[in-house]
PDB file of C-alpha atoms in Angstrom:
ATOM      1  CA  MET A   1       0.958  -1.857  32.120  1.00  0.00           C
ATOM      2  CA  VAL A   2       0.987  -2.953  28.375  1.00  0.00           C
ATOM      3  CA  SER A   3      -1.720  -5.060  27.515  1.00  0.00           C
ATOM      4  CA  SER A   4      -3.356  -6.581  24.045  1.00  0.00           C
ATOM      5  CA  ALA A   5      -6.110  -7.746  22.723  1.00  0.00           C
ATOM      6  CA  LYS A   6      -6.441  -9.337  19.024  1.00  0.00           C
ATOM      7  CA  ARG A   7     -10.507  -8.874  17.680  1.00  0.00           C
ATOM      8  CA  ASP A   8     -11.459  -9.545  14.106  1.00  0.00           C
ATOM      9  CA  GLY A   9      -7.812  -9.773  12.988  1.00  0.00           C
ATOM     10  CA  ARG A  10      -7.019  -6.462  14.728  1.00  0.00           C
ATOM     11  CA  ARG A  11      -4.745  -5.780  17.346  1.00  0.00           C
ATOM     12  CA  VAL A  12      -5.107  -3.134  19.756  1.00  0.00           C
ATOM     13  CA  VAL A  13      -2.149  -2.038  22.572  1.00  0.00           C
ATOM     14  CA  SER A  14      -3.111  -0.219  25.632  1.00  0.00           C
ATOM     15  CA  VAL A  15      -0.219   1.503  27.753  1.00  0.00           C
ATOM     16  CA  LEU A  16      -1.858   2.910  31.255  1.00  0.00           C
ATOM     17  CA  LEU A  17       0.263   4.441  33.932  1.00  0.00           C
ATOM     18  CA  GLY A  18      -0.047   5.733  37.218  1.00  0.00           C
ATOM     19  CA  ALA A  19      -3.638   3.370  37.831  1.00  0.00           C
ATOM     20  CA  PRO A  20      -3.729   3.345  41.939  1.00  0.00           C
ATOM     21  CA  ASN A  21      -4.131  -0.557  42.117  1.00  0.00           C
ATOM     22  CA  GLU A  22      -4.237  -3.727  40.211  1.00  0.00           C
ATOM     23  CA  ASN A  23      -8.240  -3.511  39.629  1.00  0.00           C
ATOM     24  CA  GLY A  24      -8.013  -0.296  38.404  1.00  0.00           C
ATOM     25  CA  ARG A  25      -5.281  -1.249  36.131  1.00  0.00           C
ATOM     26  CA  ILE A  26      -7.173  -4.264  34.798  1.00  0.00           C
ATOM     27  CA  GLU A  27     -10.679  -2.082  34.501  1.00  0.00           C
ATOM     28  CA  SER A  28      -8.905   1.235  33.077  1.00  0.00           C
ATOM     29  CA  SER A  29      -6.635  -1.475  30.112  1.00  0.00           C
ATOM     30  CA  ARG A  30     -10.145  -3.165  29.676  1.00  0.00           C
ATOM     31  CA  ALA A  31     -11.661   0.294  28.871  1.00  0.00           C
ATOM     32  CA  LEU A  32      -8.876   1.524  26.691  1.00  0.00           C
ATOM     33  CA  LEU A  33      -9.038  -1.821  24.622  1.00  0.00           C
ATOM     34  CA  ASN A  34     -12.571  -1.956  24.275  1.00  0.00           C
ATOM     35  CA  TYR A  35     -12.478   2.117  23.121  1.00  0.00           C
ATOM     36  CA  GLY A  36      -9.627   0.995  20.626  1.00  0.00           C
ATOM     37  CA  PHE A  37     -11.560  -1.587  18.942  1.00  0.00           C
ATOM     38  CA  ASN A  38     -14.976   0.401  18.844  1.00  0.00           C
ATOM     39  CA  ALA A  39     -13.510   3.803  17.600  1.00  0.00           C
ATOM     40  CA  TYR A  40     -11.734   2.274  15.217  1.00  0.00           C
ATOM     41  CA  GLU A  41     -11.874   0.170  12.044  1.00  0.00           C
ATOM     42  CA  ASN A  42      -9.400  -0.974   9.127  1.00  0.00           C
ATOM     43  CA  ALA A  43     -10.072   0.376   5.919  1.00  0.00           C
ATOM     44  CA  LYS A  44      -8.761  -1.650   2.861  1.00  0.00           C
ATOM     45  CA  LEU A  45      -7.560   0.185   0.256  1.00  0.00           C
ATOM     46  CA  ALA A  46      -5.904  -2.248  -2.195  1.00  0.00           C
ATOM     47  CA  ALA A  47      -5.496  -5.993  -1.981  1.00  0.00           C
ATOM     48  CA  THR A  48      -2.338  -8.239  -2.697  1.00  0.00           C
ATOM     49  CA  GLY A  49      -1.990  -8.986  -6.253  1.00  0.00           C
ATOM     50  CA  GLU A  50      -4.331  -6.413  -7.007  1.00  0.00           C
ATOM     51  CA  ALA A  51      -3.843  -4.574 -10.877  1.00  0.00           C
ATOM     52  CA  LEU A  52      -3.588  -1.102 -10.020  1.00  0.00           C
ATOM     53  CA  GLY A  53      -2.050   0.105 -13.429  1.00  0.00           C
ATOM     54  CA  GLN A  54      -0.072  -1.393 -16.704  1.00  0.00           C
ATOM     55  CA  PRO A  55       2.296   1.140 -17.699  1.00  0.00           C
ATOM     56  CA  ALA A  56       4.138   1.430 -21.096  1.00  0.00           C
ATOM     57  CA  VAL A  57       7.399  -1.248 -21.063  1.00  0.00           C
ATOM     58  CA  TYR A  58       9.879   0.126 -23.498  1.00  0.00           C
ATOM     59  CA  LYS A  59      12.537  -2.125 -25.024  1.00  0.00           C
ATOM     60  CA  GLY A  60      10.204  -4.869 -23.779  1.00  0.00           C
ATOM     61  CA  ALA A  61       9.282  -8.210 -24.957  1.00  0.00           C
ATOM     62  CA  ALA A  62       5.621  -7.028 -23.939  1.00  0.00           C
ATOM     63  CA  ALA A  63       4.569  -3.614 -23.986  1.00  0.00           C
ATOM     64  CA  GLN A  64       2.887  -3.088 -20.832  1.00  0.00           C
ATOM     65  CA  VAL A  65       3.163  -4.580 -16.943  1.00  0.00           C
ATOM     66  CA  THR A  66       0.937  -5.412 -14.537  1.00  0.00           C
ATOM     67  CA  VAL A  67       1.557  -3.141 -11.074  1.00  0.00           C
ATOM     68  CA  GLY A  68       0.223  -3.171  -7.650  1.00  0.00           C
ATOM     69  CA  PRO A  69       1.162  -3.441  -3.777  1.00  0.00           C
ATOM     70  CA  ALA A  70       2.968  -6.314  -2.807  1.00  0.00           C
ATOM     71  CA  SER A  71       0.711  -6.940   0.385  1.00  0.00           C
ATOM     72  CA  ASP A  72      -2.581  -6.087   1.417  1.00  0.00           C
ATOM     73  CA  VAL A  73      -2.640  -2.057   2.279  1.00  0.00           C
ATOM     74  CA  VAL A  74      -5.027  -1.176   5.341  1.00  0.00           C
ATOM     75  CA  LEU A  75      -5.398   2.305   7.046  1.00  0.00           C
ATOM     76  CA  THR A  76      -6.876   2.039  10.430  1.00  0.00           C
ATOM     77  CA  LEU A  77      -9.318   5.027  11.020  1.00  0.00           C
ATOM     78  CA  PRO A  78     -12.001   6.203  12.901  1.00  0.00           C
ATOM     79  CA  ARG A  79     -15.042   4.546  13.138  1.00  0.00           C
ATOM     80  CA  GLY A  80     -17.104   6.276   9.601  1.00  0.00           C
ATOM     81  CA  GLN A  81     -14.067   7.784   8.343  1.00  0.00           C
ATOM     82  CA  ALA A  82     -13.244   4.937   6.013  1.00  0.00           C
ATOM     83  CA  ALA A  83     -14.874   6.750   2.935  1.00  0.00           C
ATOM     84  CA  LYS A  84     -13.174   9.567   3.202  1.00  0.00           C
ATOM     85  CA  ALA A  85      -9.655   7.640   2.691  1.00  0.00           C
ATOM     86  CA  THR A  86      -8.458   7.535  -0.830  1.00  0.00           C
ATOM     87  CA  ARG A  87      -5.463   6.958  -2.786  1.00  0.00           C
ATOM     88  CA  ASP A  88      -3.152   8.133  -5.684  1.00  0.00           C
ATOM     89  CA  ILE A  89      -1.073   5.883  -8.089  1.00  0.00           C
ATOM     90  CA  VAL A  90       1.834   7.575  -8.651  1.00  0.00           C
ATOM     91  CA  LEU A  91       3.938   5.278 -11.878  1.00  0.00           C
ATOM     92  CA  THR A  92       7.717   5.729 -12.507  1.00  0.00           C
ATOM     93  CA  THR A  93       8.143   6.245 -16.325  1.00  0.00           C
ATOM     94  CA  PRO A  94       9.672   5.619 -18.444  1.00  0.00           C
ATOM     95  CA  VAL A  95       9.921   1.868 -17.651  1.00  0.00           C
ATOM     96  CA  ILE A  96      12.524   0.296 -19.646  1.00  0.00           C
ATOM     97  CA  ALA A  97      12.886  -3.874 -19.833  1.00  0.00           C
ATOM     98  CA  PRO A  98      13.924  -6.327 -18.291  1.00  0.00           C
ATOM     99  CA  VAL A  99      11.493  -5.647 -15.638  1.00  0.00           C
ATOM    100  CA  ALA A 100      11.292  -8.177 -12.804  1.00  0.00           C
ATOM    101  CA  VAL A 101       8.731  -9.862 -10.613  1.00  0.00           C
ATOM    102  CA  GLY A 102       8.482  -7.491  -7.379  1.00  0.00           C
ATOM    103  CA  GLN A 103      10.755  -4.223  -8.660  1.00  0.00           C
ATOM    104  CA  GLN A 104       9.385  -1.019  -7.720  1.00  0.00           C
ATOM    105  CA  LEU A 105       7.434   0.788 -10.412  1.00  0.00           C
ATOM    106  CA  GLY A 106       5.745   3.253  -8.531  1.00  0.00           C
ATOM    107  CA  THR A 107       4.227   4.898  -5.623  1.00  0.00           C
ATOM    108  CA  LEU A 108       0.667   4.230  -4.317  1.00  0.00           C
ATOM    109  CA  LYS A 109       0.061   7.381  -1.818  1.00  0.00           C
ATOM    110  CA  LEU A 110      -2.775   7.490   0.861  1.00  0.00           C
ATOM    111  CA  LEU A 111      -4.756  10.144   1.376  1.00  0.00           C
ATOM    112  CA  VAL A 112      -7.748  10.957   4.204  1.00  0.00           C
ATOM    113  CA  ASP A 113      -9.751  13.957   3.587  1.00  0.00           C
ATOM    114  CA  GLY A 114      -7.112  15.051   0.723  1.00  0.00           C
ATOM    115  CA  GLN A 115      -4.023  14.884   3.338  1.00  0.00           C
ATOM    116  CA  PRO A 116      -1.160  12.260   3.027  1.00  0.00           C
ATOM    117  CA  VAL A 117      -0.850   9.349   5.373  1.00  0.00           C
ATOM    118  CA  GLY A 118       1.141   7.065   3.913  1.00  0.00           C
ATOM    119  CA  GLU A 119       2.895   5.314   0.774  1.00  0.00           C
ATOM    120  CA  VAL A 120       3.047   1.927  -0.494  1.00  0.00           C
ATOM    121  CA  ALA A 121       5.449   0.407  -3.132  1.00  0.00           C
ATOM    122  CA  LEU A 122       3.597  -0.716  -6.259  1.00  0.00           C
ATOM    123  CA  VAL A 123       5.736  -3.389  -7.737  1.00  0.00           C
ATOM    124  CA  ALA A 124       5.811  -5.126 -11.061  1.00  0.00           C
ATOM    125  CA  GLN A 125       3.203  -8.326 -10.798  1.00  0.00           C
ATOM    126  CA  THR A 126       4.752 -10.347 -13.897  1.00  0.00           C
ATOM    127  CA  ALA A 127       8.219 -10.568 -15.652  1.00  0.00           C
ATOM    128  CA  VAL A 128       8.795  -8.488 -18.883  1.00  0.00           C
ATOM    129  CA  GLU A 129      12.141 -10.035 -20.791  1.00  0.00           C
ATOM    130  CA  GLU A 130      14.377  -7.833 -23.122  1.00  0.00           C
ATOM    131  CA  GLY A 131      12.729  -7.447 -26.758  1.00  0.00           C
ATOM    132  CA  GLY A 132      14.525  -8.578 -29.952  1.00  0.00           C
ATOM    133  CA  PHE A 133      16.779  -5.967 -31.614  1.00  0.00           C
ATOM    134  CA  PHE A 134      14.591  -4.044 -33.517  1.00  0.00           C
ATOM    135  CA  ARG A 135      11.999  -3.560 -30.518  1.00  0.00           C
ATOM    136  CA  ARG A 136      14.660  -1.987 -28.433  1.00  0.00           C
ATOM    137  CA  LEU A 137      16.117   0.162 -31.656  1.00  0.00           C
ATOM    138  CA  TRP A 138      12.769   1.700 -32.229  1.00  0.00           C
ATOM    139  CA  ASP A 139      11.803   2.009 -28.634  1.00  0.00           C
ATOM    140  CA  THR A 140      15.292   3.824 -28.044  1.00  0.00           C
ATOM    141  CA  ILE A 141      14.144   6.129 -30.815  1.00  0.00           C
ATOM    142  CA  ARG A 142      11.292   6.651 -29.529  1.00  0.00           C
ATOM    143  CA  LEU A 143      12.691   7.821 -26.094  1.00  0.00           C
ATOM    144  CA  TRP A 144      14.975  10.073 -27.765  1.00  0.00           C
ATOM    145  CA  PHE A 145      12.157  11.615 -29.517  1.00  0.00           C
ATOM    146  CA  GLY A 146       9.586  11.647 -26.598  1.00  0.00           C
ATOM    147  CA  TRP A 147       7.214   9.675 -28.581  1.00  0.00           C
TER     148      TRP A 147
END
């Protein structure tokens, strides 16, 4: 028997095999669903539109671009473990204009107790147009020499 329930915006699914009768299946499935809701919780590690970094932009009209997740970042963890969830921001460098809104510019690594449990793309939240001739020339020189 497969069943699911949604409570407080969180859906839990149970799969039950080998129950002796219909009443046993219903009670066991209810117990599994309640266990899922009671033993686990959602931890929101980042919100849509949250600014998580501002890498430098070379050859652009702006010097930096803001990056963040394209959607909410939520982990389902055993109750009480949310404090052990951390995030590590890894930005792609160098960022060279033009940059489009939604362009991936890095990764948000999700960790629990220091162990990786997932990754989410970090995307540009604003567009950066290509800069003028002298800006592009100067930034090309900076990139060549690693300034």
